[in-house]
CSV table of N, CA and C in Angstrom, one decimal:
chain,number,residue,atom,x,y,z
A,1298,MET,N,-10.1,-13.3,8.8
A,1298,MET,CA,-11.2,-12.6,9.1
A,1298,MET,C,-11.3,-11.7,8.4
A,1299,THR,N,-12.4,-11.5,7.5
A,1299,THR,CA,-13.3,-10.4,6.9
A,1299,THR,C,-13.1,-9.0,7.3
A,1300,ASP,N,-13.3,-8.1,6.7
A,1300,ASP,CA,-13.2,-6.4,6.8
A,1300,ASP,C,-14.3,-6.6,7.7
A,1301,ALA,N,-15.4,-6.9,7.2
A,1301,ALA,CA,-16.8,-6.6,7.8
A,1301,ALA,C,-16.8,-7.4,9.1
A,1302,SER,N,-16.1,-8.9,9.3
A,1302,SER,CA,-16.9,-9.6,10.5
A,1302,SER,C,-15.4,-8.8,11.6
A,1303,GLU,N,-14.5,-8.3,11.1
A,1303,GLU,CA,-13.3,-7.8,12.6
A,1303,GLU,C,-14.3,-6.1,12.6
A,1304,THR,N,-14.7,-5.6,11.9
A,1304,THR,CA,-15.7,-4.5,12.4
A,1304,THR,C,-16.4,-4.8,13.4
A,1305,ASP,N,-17.1,-5.7,12.7
A,1305,ASP,CA,-18.2,-5.9,13.7
A,1305,ASP,C,-17.8,-6.9,15.1
A,1306,ARG,N,-16.6,-7.8,15.0
A,1306,ARG,CA,-16.2,-7.9,16.1
A,1306,ARG,C,-15.8,-7.0,17.2
A,1307,LEU,N,-15.3,-5.9,16.4
A,1307,LEU,CA,-14.7,-4.6,17.6
A,1307,LEU,C,-15.9,-3.8,18.0
A,1308,VAL,N,-16.9,-3.7,17.1
A,1308,VAL,CA,-18.2,-2.8,17.7
A,1308,VAL,C,-18.7,-3.5,18.5
A,1309,ASN,N,-18.8,-5.1,18.5
A,1309,ASN,CA,-19.9,-5.7,19.3
A,1309,ASN,C,-19.3,-6.3,20.8
A,1310,THR,N,-18.3,-5.9,20.8
A,1310,THR,CA,-17.5,-6.2,22.1
A,1310,THR,C,-17.8,-5.6,23.1
A,1311,ASP,N,-18.7,-6.4,24.4
A,1311,ASP,CA,-18.8,-6.3,25.4
A,1311,ASP,C,-17.9,-5.9,26.4
A,1312,ILE,N,-17.8,-4.4,26.2
A,1312,ILE,CA,-16.4,-3.6,27.0
A,1312,ILE,C,-16.8,-3.8,28.2
A,1313,SER,N,-17.7,-4.1,29.2
A,1313,SER,CA,-18.0,-4.2,30.6
A,1313,SER,C,-17.3,-5.1,31.1
A,1314,ALA,N,-16.9,-6.2,30.2
A,1314,ALA,CA,-16.9,-7.5,30.7
A,1314,ALA,C,-15.1,-7.7,31.0
A,1315,LEU,N,-14.6,-6.6,30.2
A,1315,LEU,CA,-13.2,-6.4,30.1
A,1315,LEU,C,-12.6,-5.8,31.2
A,1316,THR,N,-11.1,-6.6,31.8
A,1316,THR,CA,-10.2,-5.9,32.4
A,1316,THR,C,-9.5,-4.8,32.1
A,1317,PRO,N,-9.0,-3.8,32.8
A,1317,PRO,CA,-8.7,-2.7,32.4
A,1317,PRO,C,-7.6,-3.1,31.3
A,1318,THR,N,-6.7,-3.7,31.1
A,1318,THR,CA,-5.9,-4.3,30.5
A,1318,THR,C,-6.3,-4.5,29.2
A,1319,GLU,N,-7.5,-5.3,29.3
A,1319,GLU,CA,-8.2,-5.8,27.8
A,1319,GLU,C,-9.0,-5.1,27.3
A,1320,LEU,N,-9.2,-3.6,28.1
A,1320,LEU,CA,-10.2,-2.5,27.7
A,1320,LEU,C,-8.9,-1.6,27.0
A,1321,LYS,N,-8.0,-1.6,27.3
A,1321,LYS,CA,-6.7,-0.7,26.8
A,1321,LYS,C,-6.2,-1.4,25.4
A,1322,ALA,N,-6.3,-2.8,25.4
A,1322,ALA,CA,-5.7,-3.5,24.0
A,1322,ALA,C,-7.1,-3.5,23.3
A,1323,HIS,N,-8.1,-3.5,23.6
A,1323,HIS,CA,-9.1,-3.5,23.0
A,1323,HIS,C,-9.6,-2.0,22.1
A,1324,LEU,N,-9.1,-0.9,22.5
A,1324,LEU,CA,-9.1,0.5,21.9
A,1324,LEU,C,-8.1,0.5,21.5
A,1325,ALA,N,-6.9,0.1,21.8
A,1325,ALA,CA,-5.8,0.1,20.3
A,1325,ALA,C,-6.5,-0.6,19.0
A,1326,GLU,N,-7.1,-1.7,19.3
A,1326,GLU,CA,-7.3,-2.4,18.2
A,1326,GLU,C,-8.8,-1.7,17.2
A,1327,VAL,N,-9.4,-0.8,18.1
A,1327,VAL,CA,-10.3,0.1,17.7
A,1327,VAL,C,-9.5,1.1,16.5
A,1328,GLU,N,-8.7,1.9,17.6
A,1328,GLU,CA,-8.1,2.7,16.8
A,1328,GLU,C,-7.2,2.5,15.6
A,1329,GLN,N,-6.4,1.3,15.7
A,1329,GLN,CA,-5.8,0.8,14.3
A,1329,GLN,C,-6.9,0.7,13.4
A,1330,ARG,N,-8.0,0.0,13.5
A,1330,ARG,CA,-9.0,-0.2,12.6
A,1330,ARG,C,-9.6,0.7,12.1
A,1331,MET,N,-9.6,1.6,12.6
A,1331,MET,CA,-10.1,3.1,12.1
A,1331,MET,C,-9.0,3.6,11.1
A,1332,LYS,N,-7.8,3.7,11.5
A,1332,LYS,CA,-6.5,4.0,10.9
A,1332,LYS,C,-6.7,3.4,9.5
A,1333,ASP,N,-6.6,2.0,9.3
A,1333,ASP,CA,-6.9,1.3,8.3
A,1333,ASP,C,-8.2,2.0,7.7
A,1334,LEU,N,-9.1,1.9,7.9
A,1334,LEU,CA,-10.3,2.4,7.1
A,1334,LEU,C,-10.2,3.6,6.5
A,1335,LEU,N,-9.6,4.9,7.3
A,1335,LEU,CA,-9.4,5.7,6.7
A,1335,LEU,C,-8.6,6.1,5.8
A,1336,ARG,N,-7.5,5.3,5.8
A,1336,ARG,CA,-6.0,4.7,4.8
A,1336,ARG,C,-6.9,4.5,3.6
A,1337,THR,N,-7.6,3.5,3.7
A,1337,THR,CA,-8.6,3.0,2.5
A,1337,THR,C,-9.2,4.0,2.0
A,1338,GLU,N,-10.1,4.5,2.8
A,1338,GLU,CA,-10.8,5.7,1.8
A,1338,GLU,C,-9.9,6.9,0.9
A,1339,ARG,N,-8.8,7.2,2.1
A,1339,ARG,CA,-7.9,8.1,1.5
A,1339,ARG,C,-7.6,7.5,0.1
A,1340,ASP,N,-6.9,6.2,0.2
A,1340,ASP,CA,-6.3,5.7,-1.3
A,1340,ASP,C,-7.1,5.4,-2.4
A,1341,LEU,N,-8.7,5.5,-2.2
A,1341,LEU,CA,-9.7,5.1,-2.8
A,1341,LEU,C,-9.8,6.7,-3.5
A,1342,LEU,N,-9.9,7.7,-2.9
A,1342,LEU,CA,-10.3,8.9,-3.6
A,1342,LEU,C,-8.8,9.3,-4.2
A,1343,GLU,N,-7.6,9.0,-3.8
A,1343,GLU,CA,-6.8,9.2,-4.6
A,1343,GLU,C,-6.4,8.6,-5.8
A,1344,ALA,N,-6.9,7.4,-5.9
A,1344,ALA,CA,-6.9,6.7,-7.1
A,1344,ALA,C,-8.1,7.2,-8.2
A,1345,ASN,N,-9.2,7.7,-7.8
A,1345,ASN,CA,-10.2,8.4,-8.4
A,1345,ASN,C,-10.2,9.7,-8.6
A,1346,ALA,N,-9.3,10.4,-9.4
A,1346,ALA,CA,-9.6,11.8,-9.9
A,1346,ALA,C,-10.7,12.5,-10.5
A,1347,GLU,N,-11.1,11.7,-11.3
A,1347,GLU,CA,-12.5,12.0,-12.0
A,1347,GLU,C,-13.8,11.9,-11.1
A,1348,ALA,N,-13.7,11.2,-10.0
A,1348,ALA,CA,-14.9,11.5,-9.1
A,1348,ALA,C,-14.9,12.5,-8.5
A,1349,LEU,N,-13.2,13.1,-8.3
A,1349,LEU,CA,-12.9,14.2,-7.3
A,1349,LEU,C,-13.2,15.6,-8.0
A,1350,ALA,N,-13.6,15.7,-9.7
A,1350,ALA,CA,-13.2,16.7,-10.3
A,1350,ALA,C,-14.4,17.8,-9.6
A,1351,ASP,N,-15.3,16.9,-9.8
A,1351,ASP,CA,-16.7,17.9,-9.9
A,1351,ASP,C,-17.4,17.9,-8.5
A,1352,ASP,N,-16.6,17.6,-7.4
A,1352,ASP,CA,-17.0,17.3,-6.2
A,1352,ASP,C,-16.6,18.0,-5.1
A,1353,PRO,N,-16.5,19.0,-4.5
A,1353,PRO,CA,-15.9,19.9,-3.9
A,1353,PRO,C,-15.6,19.3,-2.2
A,1354,THR,N,-16.9,18.4,-1.8
A,1354,THR,CA,-17.1,17.8,-0.8
A,1354,THR,C,-16.1,16.3,-0.7
A,1355,LEU,N,-16.0,15.9,-1.6
A,1355,LEU,CA,-14.9,14.8,-1.7
A,1355,LEU,C,-13.2,15.1,-1.8
A,1356,GLN,N,-13.3,16.5,-2.3
A,1356,GLN,CA,-11.8,17.1,-2.2
A,1356,GLN,C,-11.6,17.7,-1.1
A,1357,ALA,N,-12.6,18.0,-0.1
A,1357,ALA,CA,-12.2,18.6,1.0
A,1357,ALA,C,-11.9,17.3,2.1
A,1358,ARG,N,-13.1,16.1,1.7
A,1358,ARG,CA,-12.4,15.1,2.5
A,1358,ARG,C,-10.8,14.4,2.2
A,1359,LEU,N,-10.7,14.6,1.2
A,1359,LEU,CA,-9.3,14.0,0.8
A,1359,LEU,C,-8.5,14.9,1.2
A,1360,THR,N,-8.7,16.0,1.4
A,1360,THR,CA,-7.6,17.1,1.9
A,1360,THR,C,-7.6,16.8,3.3
A,1361,ASP,N,-8.4,16.7,4.3
A,1361,ASP,CA,-8.3,16.5,5.4
A,1361,ASP,C,-7.8,14.7,5.4
A,1362,LEU,N,-8.2,13.7,4.7
A,1362,LEU,CA,-7.6,12.4,5.2
A,1362,LEU,C,-6.0,12.8,4.7
A,1363,ARG,N,-5.7,13.5,4.1
A,1363,ARG,CA,-4.0,13.5,4.1
A,1363,ARG,C,-3.3,14.3,5.0
A,1364,THR,N,-4.2,14.8,5.9
A,1364,THR,CA,-3.4,16.0,6.9
A,1364,THR,C,-3.6,14.9,8.3
A,1365,ARG,N,-4.0,13.8,8.1
A,1365,ARG,CA,-4.0,12.4,9.2
A,1365,ARG,C,-2.8,11.8,9.0
A,1366,PRO,N,-2.1,11.3,10.4
A,1366,PRO,CA,-0.9,10.6,10.0
A,1366,PRO,C,-1.4,9.1,10.5
A,1367,LEU,N,-2.3,8.7,9.1
A,1367,LEU,CA,-2.5,7.7,9.1
A,1367,LEU,C,-1.4,6.3,8.4
A,1368,ASP,N,-0.4,6.9,8.1
A,1368,ASP,CA,0.6,5.8,7.9
A,1368,ASP,C,1.8,5.4,8.7
A,1369,ASP,N,1.8,6.1,9.9
A,1369,ASP,CA,2.5,6.2,10.8
A,1369,ASP,C,2.2,5.2,11.8
A,1370,PRO,N,2.9,4.0,11.9
A,1370,PRO,CA,2.4,2.9,13.1
A,1370,PRO,C,2.8,3.1,14.5
A,1371,SER,N,3.7,4.2,14.6
A,1371,SER,CA,3.7,4.6,16.3
A,1371,SER,C,2.6,5.5,16.6
A,1372,SER,N,1.7,5.9,15.6
A,1372,SER,CA,0.5,7.0,16.1
A,1372,SER,C,-0.7,6.4,16.4
């Protein structure tokens, strides 16, 4: 499944039709997907120092992303 279709599937799930167990599993998938996306954003920013050089907003974003537990599979 592509990144876009995986995100679309998670966003467009009819949660009103889910059982409590299914909802809990769905929310865990959403949380993992968000971590994956944030980790990708962090990695892209870290790989492009020249883009950060003149942009304090991007520098602040990278600093924020570095404080998040994105690599810990148990979090």
